[in-house]
Amino acid sequence: MRRPQSFLAPCSALLLTALWGGLPIAMTRADTTQDGAPRADGRFVNAAGPRPEPGAGTMLSFLMRKAWTALSERPGAAPRVAFDRAAMAHNPSITWIGHATFLVRMDGVTFLTDPMFADRASPVGFAGPSRLVPPGVPIEALPALDFVVISHDHYDHLDLDAVAALGRRGVPIFVPLGMGELVEGAGAQAIELDWWQHRDAGRVRIHCVPAQHFSGRTLTDGDTRLWAGWVIEGPTRRFLHAGDTGYFDGFARVAARLGPIDLAALPIGAYHPDSIMRYVHMNPEEAVQAAVDLKATTAVGMHYGTFDLTDEPLDEPPRRFQAEASRRALDGVAAWTMQIGETRRW
C-alpha cells in the first residue's frame, strides 16, 4: 500500500511546480538493452530512491519567502541581447531563449528544448513567478523545426500554449513516459520514450536518458509522468540537455553508454535552500562535475536568471559556474554562460 504523500509532495505539486513548478520520424525499434525508469506503487521513482524531505517548518518558511518574491522583483536577471537571424542559421549553433529553452542546430536538424515562452511559470496567469526577461526569440520568429524535446511536466519547462503553437506547425514533440496525453491534449504529436530508449529523426538519434528529479502539475498527479534528459546524437556532434536534475551517477553512465558529449546544457540554478533543493537541482559546482562526468567538451549553463524560483541571488549561479570551471581548468571543460537571445557556434 502506497504511503500517503508527505507535506512536501502536495506543496511541491501545487506550489513548487506552479512557481517554477519537419523531418519524418523513423519509429525504429527502441533500445531495450537497459531497464527503463523504476516505478513503485504505480509512480515513477529515481534510481537513488525517494528524495529526502525537509520538515514542515522549513518548507513553509520557504514557500512564504517565495510568495513574497513573486510579488516583488529582485535584481540580477540574466542579460538579454537582440537575436541574430544570420547567426541562428549557422549549423551547428545554439541560441539561449531563456531558462531551459534552447534553439539548437546540428547535423542538418533544428530543434527546440523545453519550450517555455509564457509570462509566468504557473497554472494561472495572475500568480506564480513572472518572467524576468522576455524570450530571446519570440515563438513566432523561430525557424522551421524538425522536432522538440521536453524533459518533464513542471510549469517552467512545459508551456502548453507554446506546445499548442508548435503543434499547429506540425512539429513532433519527444517526451518522457506519461506526458503524451498532456502534449496531445494541446494539439501536438507526442512521441513517448522511457529512459534509454531512442528514436531516429533524419540524420540524428534522439536518446531519452535518466535524470534525478520529480514531476507533477497538481495535488494528485505527483510522479505519474517521467522526467528525463535528452542526448541528440548525430554523425559529427553529440548534444545533451539535462532537463531538471540533481547531481547523480547518471552523467557518468550516459558518457559510458553514448560516448563523450560535445555540448552539454546543464542546470546551474535553483539550489537554495539546500535542504529542499539538493536532491533535485544541481548547484554550479555540481554542474561542472556533471560536465566532467559526461566527458563534455563544453558545458552551457541554464535554469537561472529567467524566473526567480529559489533563494540564491539571481546572478550567483553563472558567477559560481565560471569560477568552478576556472578552478578546474585542468579537467578541460569549457563553461559558457550566455546572454538570453545570444547564439554561439559549437
Short mmCIF file of C-alpha atoms in Angstrom, two decimals:
data_model
loop_
_atom_site.label_atom_id
_atom_site.label_comp_id
_atom_site.label_asym_id
_atom_site.label_seq_id
_atom_site.Cartn_x
_atom_site.Cartn_y
_atom_site.Cartn_z
CA MET A 1 0.00 0.00 0.00
CA ARG A 2 1.46 3.37 -1.02
CA ARG A 3 2.19 5.64 1.90
CA PRO A 4 0.31 8.97 1.96
CA GLN A 5 2.06 11.89 0.33
CA SER A 6 4.13 13.88 2.79
CA PHE A 7 3.87 17.61 3.40
CA LEU A 8 6.46 18.24 0.68
CA ALA A 9 4.62 16.32 -2.02
CA PRO A 10 1.43 18.41 -2.17
CA CYS A 11 3.38 21.63 -1.67
CA SER A 12 5.75 20.75 -4.47
CA ALA A 13 2.89 19.78 -6.76
CA LEU A 14 0.74 22.83 -6.12
CA LEU A 15 3.36 25.46 -5.39
CA LEU A 16 6.86 24.41 -6.34
CA THR A 17 5.82 23.16 -9.74
CA ALA A 18 3.44 26.06 -10.19
CA LEU A 19 6.06 28.57 -9.23
CA TRP A 20 8.82 27.09 -11.27
CA GLY A 21 6.70 24.05 -10.53
CA GLY A 22 9.89 18.68 -40.29
CA LEU A 23 11.60 15.53 -40.86
CA PRO A 24 9.82 12.20 -40.85
CA ILE A 25 10.36 10.39 -37.56
CA ALA A 26 11.57 6.84 -38.08
CA MET A 27 9.85 4.73 -35.44
CA THR A 28 12.69 2.26 -35.14
CA ARG A 29 12.82 -0.46 -32.53
CA ALA A 30 13.63 1.02 -29.15
CA ASP A 31 16.87 0.15 -27.41
CA THR A 32 15.94 -2.21 -24.62
CA THR A 33 19.40 -3.34 -23.52
CA GLN A 34 18.92 -1.40 -20.29
CA ASP A 35 15.96 -1.29 -17.96
CA GLY A 36 13.76 1.79 -18.10
CA ALA A 37 12.85 4.13 -15.28
CA PRO A 38 11.99 2.39 -11.98
CA ARG A 39 8.46 2.50 -10.59
CA ALA A 40 6.91 1.95 -7.19
CA ASP A 41 3.20 1.77 -6.38
CA GLY A 42 2.30 3.00 -9.85
CA ARG A 43 4.56 6.08 -9.69
CA PHE A 44 7.95 6.78 -11.20
CA VAL A 45 10.87 6.95 -8.78
CA ASN A 46 14.50 7.95 -9.02
CA ALA A 47 17.17 5.27 -9.27
CA ALA A 48 18.60 6.55 -5.97
CA GLY A 49 15.27 6.10 -4.22
CA PRO A 50 12.97 8.63 -2.51
CA ARG A 51 14.21 12.18 -2.15
CA PRO A 52 14.93 13.46 1.36
CA GLU A 53 12.15 15.68 2.62
CA PRO A 54 12.57 18.72 4.88
CA GLY A 55 10.38 19.40 7.87
CA ALA A 56 7.10 21.28 7.57
CA GLY A 57 8.60 24.40 9.14
CA THR A 58 11.45 24.54 6.61
CA MET A 59 9.03 24.08 3.73
CA LEU A 60 6.51 26.62 4.98
CA SER A 61 9.21 29.24 5.54
CA PHE A 62 10.49 28.75 2.00
CA LEU A 63 7.02 28.97 0.47
CA MET A 64 6.33 32.19 2.35
CA ARG A 65 9.58 33.72 1.08
CA LYS A 66 8.74 32.77 -2.49
CA ALA A 67 5.22 34.13 -2.18
CA TRP A 68 6.82 37.46 -1.26
CA THR A 69 9.39 37.46 -4.08
CA ALA A 70 6.61 36.58 -6.53
CA LEU A 71 5.15 39.99 -5.69
CA SER A 72 8.46 41.84 -5.96
CA GLU A 73 11.43 41.74 -8.29
CA ARG A 74 14.97 41.07 -7.16
CA PRO A 75 17.94 42.31 -9.22
CA GLY A 76 20.25 40.00 -11.14
CA ALA A 77 18.16 38.75 -14.07
CA ALA A 78 20.12 37.33 -16.99
CA PRO A 79 21.20 39.90 -19.59
CA ARG A 80 19.44 39.87 -22.96
CA VAL A 81 20.58 40.78 -26.48
CA ALA A 82 18.68 41.03 -29.75
CA PHE A 83 18.71 37.72 -31.58
CA ASP A 84 20.66 37.45 -34.83
CA ARG A 85 18.87 35.53 -37.59
CA ALA A 86 22.06 35.06 -39.59
CA ALA A 87 23.88 33.61 -36.59
CA MET A 88 20.91 31.37 -35.79
CA ALA A 89 21.09 29.90 -39.30
CA HIS A 90 24.60 28.54 -38.74
CA ASN A 91 24.89 24.78 -38.31
CA PRO A 92 25.97 23.85 -35.66
CA SER A 93 24.78 26.62 -33.35
CA ILE A 94 22.90 27.14 -30.11
CA THR A 95 20.67 30.07 -29.09
CA TRP A 96 19.54 30.63 -25.50
CA ILE A 97 15.88 31.63 -25.46
CA GLY A 98 15.76 31.62 -21.66
CA HIS A 99 15.56 29.27 -18.68
CA ALA A 100 15.92 25.73 -20.14
CA THR A 101 14.81 26.68 -23.67
CA PHE A 102 17.41 26.48 -26.43
CA LEU A 103 17.23 26.53 -30.20
CA VAL A 104 19.83 24.05 -31.46
CA ARG A 105 21.14 23.30 -34.93
CA MET A 106 23.39 20.31 -35.59
CA ASP A 107 24.00 17.73 -38.29
CA GLY A 108 21.25 19.05 -40.54
CA VAL A 109 18.43 19.25 -37.97
CA THR A 110 16.94 22.12 -35.99
CA PHE A 111 15.21 21.52 -32.67
CA LEU A 112 13.96 23.20 -29.51
CA THR A 113 14.36 22.15 -25.87
CA ASP A 114 11.83 22.62 -23.05
CA PRO A 115 9.78 25.32 -24.81
CA MET A 116 8.79 27.90 -22.21
CA PHE A 117 7.54 31.23 -23.61
CA ALA A 118 4.85 32.10 -21.05
CA ASP A 119 4.92 35.19 -18.84
CA ARG A 120 4.53 33.10 -15.69
CA ALA A 121 5.68 29.64 -14.59
CA SER A 122 2.29 28.86 -13.12
CA PRO A 123 -1.06 27.19 -13.83
CA VAL A 124 -2.72 30.60 -13.54
CA GLY A 125 -1.92 33.88 -15.21
CA PHE A 126 -2.10 36.10 -12.14
CA ALA A 127 0.16 34.27 -9.66
CA GLY A 128 3.46 32.47 -9.51
CA PRO A 129 6.89 33.65 -10.65
CA SER A 130 6.72 36.10 -13.51
CA ARG A 131 9.23 36.07 -16.31
CA LEU A 132 12.08 38.48 -15.59
CA VAL A 133 13.44 38.58 -19.15
CA PRO A 134 11.39 38.22 -22.36
CA PRO A 135 12.17 35.18 -24.52
CA GLY A 136 15.33 35.69 -26.50
CA VAL A 137 13.48 34.66 -29.66
CA PRO A 138 9.67 35.04 -29.83
CA ILE A 139 7.96 31.79 -30.68
CA GLU A 140 6.60 33.25 -33.92
CA ALA A 141 10.16 34.13 -35.01
CA LEU A 142 11.50 30.58 -34.67
CA PRO A 143 12.80 28.94 -37.84
CA ALA A 144 11.34 25.68 -39.14
CA LEU A 145 11.82 22.96 -36.54
CA ASP A 146 12.33 19.25 -37.06
CA PHE A 147 11.36 18.27 -33.51
CA VAL A 148 11.15 19.37 -29.87
CA VAL A 149 12.30 17.61 -26.70
CA ILE A 150 10.68 18.23 -23.29
CA SER A 151 12.25 16.97 -20.08
CA HIS A 152 9.29 16.89 -17.67
CA ASP A 153 5.92 18.38 -16.82
CA HIS A 154 6.75 21.24 -14.41
CA TYR A 155 5.33 24.62 -15.36
CA ASP A 156 8.71 26.21 -16.02
CA HIS A 157 9.54 23.50 -18.58
CA LEU A 158 6.20 22.61 -20.16
CA ASP A 159 4.26 25.60 -21.53
CA LEU A 160 1.11 24.16 -23.09
CA ASP A 161 0.35 27.34 -25.05
CA ALA A 162 3.77 27.00 -26.67
CA VAL A 163 3.12 23.31 -27.30
CA ALA A 164 -0.16 24.21 -28.99
CA ALA A 165 1.62 26.74 -31.22
CA LEU A 166 4.25 24.18 -32.15
CA GLY A 167 1.53 21.63 -32.80
CA ARG A 168 -0.09 23.99 -35.30
CA ARG A 169 3.23 23.99 -37.14
CA GLY A 170 3.23 20.18 -37.23
CA VAL A 171 6.36 19.79 -35.09
CA PRO A 172 6.65 16.38 -33.35
CA ILE A 173 7.47 16.53 -29.64
CA PHE A 174 9.52 13.92 -27.78
CA VAL A 175 8.54 13.48 -24.13
CA PRO A 176 9.19 11.02 -21.29
CA LEU A 177 6.59 8.36 -20.49
CA GLY A 178 3.22 9.62 -19.33
CA MET A 179 3.46 13.09 -20.88
CA GLY A 180 1.89 12.21 -24.21
CA GLU A 181 -1.64 12.93 -23.06
CA LEU A 182 -0.75 16.49 -21.99
CA VAL A 183 1.02 17.24 -25.26
CA GLU A 184 -1.62 15.67 -27.47
CA GLY A 185 -4.33 17.42 -25.50
CA ALA A 186 -2.68 20.69 -26.56
CA GLY A 187 -2.86 19.61 -30.20
CA ALA A 188 0.68 18.38 -30.88
CA GLN A 189 2.09 15.00 -31.86
CA ALA A 190 3.76 13.32 -28.88
CA ILE A 191 6.37 10.56 -29.02
CA GLU A 192 6.89 9.00 -25.58
CA LEU A 193 10.15 7.34 -24.57
CA ASP A 194 11.39 5.61 -21.45
CA TRP A 195 14.93 6.01 -20.12
CA TRP A 196 17.49 4.53 -22.54
CA GLN A 197 15.05 4.25 -25.41
CA HIS A 198 15.76 6.08 -28.66
CA ARG A 199 14.18 7.09 -31.95
CA ASP A 200 15.72 8.38 -35.18
CA ALA A 201 14.83 11.69 -36.81
CA GLY A 202 16.60 12.47 -40.04
CA ARG A 203 20.36 12.13 -39.52
CA VAL A 204 20.22 12.17 -35.72
CA ARG A 205 19.24 9.73 -33.00
CA ILE A 206 17.25 11.02 -30.02
CA HIS A 207 18.04 9.26 -26.75
CA CYS A 208 15.96 9.58 -23.58
CA VAL A 209 18.36 9.40 -20.63
CA PRO A 210 17.93 9.34 -16.82
CA ALA A 211 17.61 12.41 -14.61
CA GLN A 212 17.10 12.78 -10.86
CA HIS A 213 14.02 14.91 -10.26
CA PHE A 214 10.24 14.58 -9.79
CA SER A 215 7.06 15.53 -11.62
CA GLY A 216 3.56 16.85 -11.07
CA ARG A 217 1.28 19.72 -12.06
CA THR A 218 -1.48 19.29 -9.46
CA LEU A 219 -2.00 17.95 -5.95
CA THR A 220 -2.84 14.46 -7.22
CA ASP A 221 -0.57 13.68 -10.18
CA GLY A 222 2.86 13.69 -8.49
CA ASP A 223 5.38 11.38 -10.19
CA THR A 224 2.81 9.89 -12.57
CA ARG A 225 4.83 11.24 -15.51
CA LEU A 226 8.50 10.50 -16.05
CA TRP A 227 11.33 13.07 -16.01
CA ALA A 228 14.40 12.73 -18.23
CA GLY A 229 17.30 14.29 -20.07
CA TRP A 230 17.99 14.02 -23.79
CA VAL A 231 21.03 13.20 -25.89
CA ILE A 232 20.87 14.12 -29.57
CA GLU A 233 23.46 12.05 -31.39
CA GLY A 234 24.46 12.93 -34.95
CA PRO A 235 27.24 11.96 -37.35
CA THR A 236 29.52 14.76 -36.12
CA ARG A 237 28.09 16.05 -32.81
CA ARG A 238 26.55 14.89 -29.54
CA PHE A 239 24.36 17.33 -27.58
CA LEU A 240 22.91 16.73 -24.12
CA HIS A 241 20.05 18.60 -22.49
CA ALA A 242 19.98 17.51 -18.86
CA GLY A 243 16.48 18.83 -18.16
CA ASP A 244 15.99 19.43 -14.44
CA THR A 245 18.13 17.23 -12.23
CA GLY A 246 20.15 16.83 -9.10
CA TYR A 247 23.71 15.56 -9.33
CA PHE A 248 23.88 11.76 -9.59
CA ASP A 249 25.87 8.98 -11.19
CA GLY A 250 23.71 9.05 -14.31
CA PHE A 251 26.02 11.51 -16.03
CA ALA A 252 28.91 9.05 -15.95
CA ARG A 253 26.56 6.32 -17.18
CA VAL A 254 25.49 8.48 -20.12
CA ALA A 255 29.13 9.07 -21.07
CA ALA A 256 29.92 5.37 -20.82
CA ARG A 257 26.92 4.42 -22.91
CA LEU A 258 26.72 7.18 -25.51
CA GLY A 259 30.26 8.48 -25.69
CA PRO A 260 31.76 11.90 -24.87
CA ILE A 261 29.36 14.84 -25.16
CA ASP A 262 30.36 17.81 -27.31
CA LEU A 263 27.95 20.33 -25.76
CA ALA A 264 26.03 19.75 -22.52
CA ALA A 265 23.22 22.11 -21.42
CA LEU A 266 23.23 21.80 -17.63
CA PRO A 267 21.02 23.42 -14.96
CA ILE A 268 23.05 25.61 -12.60
CA GLY A 269 20.36 27.48 -10.65
CA ALA A 270 17.55 26.88 -8.10
CA TYR A 271 19.72 25.27 -5.42
CA HIS A 272 18.98 27.17 -2.18
CA PRO A 273 17.80 26.23 0.38
CA ASP A 274 20.00 23.18 0.12
CA SER A 275 17.79 21.17 2.47
CA ILE A 276 14.95 21.31 -0.07
CA MET A 277 16.70 21.54 -3.41
CA ARG A 278 19.87 19.47 -3.31
CA TYR A 279 18.40 16.14 -4.38
CA VAL A 280 16.51 17.59 -7.37
CA HIS A 281 18.66 20.56 -8.54
CA MET A 282 22.40 20.90 -9.06
CA ASN A 283 24.43 23.79 -7.77
CA PRO A 284 27.06 25.32 -10.11
CA GLU A 285 29.92 23.24 -8.73
CA GLU A 286 27.94 20.04 -9.19
CA ALA A 287 27.13 21.09 -12.75
CA VAL A 288 30.84 21.38 -13.52
CA GLN A 289 31.37 17.91 -12.06
CA ALA A 290 28.49 16.64 -14.21
CA ALA A 291 30.25 18.06 -17.28
CA VAL A 292 33.45 16.27 -16.28
CA ASP A 293 31.50 13.03 -15.79
CA LEU A 294 29.99 13.46 -19.26
CA LYS A 295 33.46 13.99 -20.75
CA ALA A 296 31.95 17.14 -22.22
CA THR A 297 33.98 19.47 -24.38
CA THR A 298 31.72 22.41 -23.48
CA ALA A 299 29.03 22.95 -20.85
CA VAL A 300 26.46 25.72 -21.14
CA GLY A 301 24.58 26.84 -18.04
CA MET A 302 20.79 27.11 -17.97
CA HIS A 303 17.89 27.21 -15.49
CA TYR A 304 18.81 30.55 -13.95
CA GLY A 305 18.18 34.25 -14.44
CA THR A 306 14.78 33.93 -16.15
CA PHE A 307 12.45 33.18 -13.22
CA ASP A 308 13.03 33.84 -9.52
CA LEU A 309 12.50 30.33 -8.19
CA THR A 310 14.61 29.86 -5.08
CA ASP A 311 16.68 31.74 -2.50
CA GLU A 312 20.12 32.24 -4.04
CA PRO A 313 20.89 35.65 -5.61
CA LEU A 314 19.75 35.59 -9.24
CA ASP A 315 23.19 36.41 -10.62
CA GLU A 316 25.10 33.99 -8.37
CA PRO A 317 24.79 30.77 -10.47
CA PRO A 318 26.75 31.98 -13.53
CA ARG A 319 29.48 33.53 -11.35
CA ARG A 320 29.95 30.32 -9.37
CA PHE A 321 29.77 28.19 -12.52
CA GLN A 322 32.54 30.17 -14.22
CA ALA A 323 34.64 30.26 -11.06
CA GLU A 324 34.45 26.49 -10.58
CA ALA A 325 35.26 25.82 -14.24
CA SER A 326 38.30 28.09 -13.94
CA ARG A 327 39.39 26.36 -10.74
CA ARG A 328 39.17 23.02 -12.51
CA ALA A 329 40.74 24.15 -15.77
CA LEU A 330 42.85 21.01 -15.96
CA ASP A 331 39.67 18.97 -16.40
CA GLY A 332 39.34 20.53 -19.85
CA VAL A 333 35.68 21.61 -19.84
CA ALA A 334 34.82 24.99 -21.36
CA ALA A 335 31.98 26.68 -19.43
CA TRP A 336 29.59 29.01 -21.23
CA THR A 337 27.15 31.42 -19.64
CA MET A 338 25.22 33.05 -22.45
CA GLN A 339 23.05 36.11 -22.74
CA ILE A 340 19.40 35.45 -23.49
CA GLY A 341 19.00 35.81 -27.25
CA GLU A 342 22.69 35.07 -27.89
CA THR A 343 23.79 32.48 -30.46
CA ARG A 344 27.10 30.66 -30.38
CA ARG A 345 28.69 28.15 -32.72
CA TRP A 346 29.88 24.86 -31.33
#
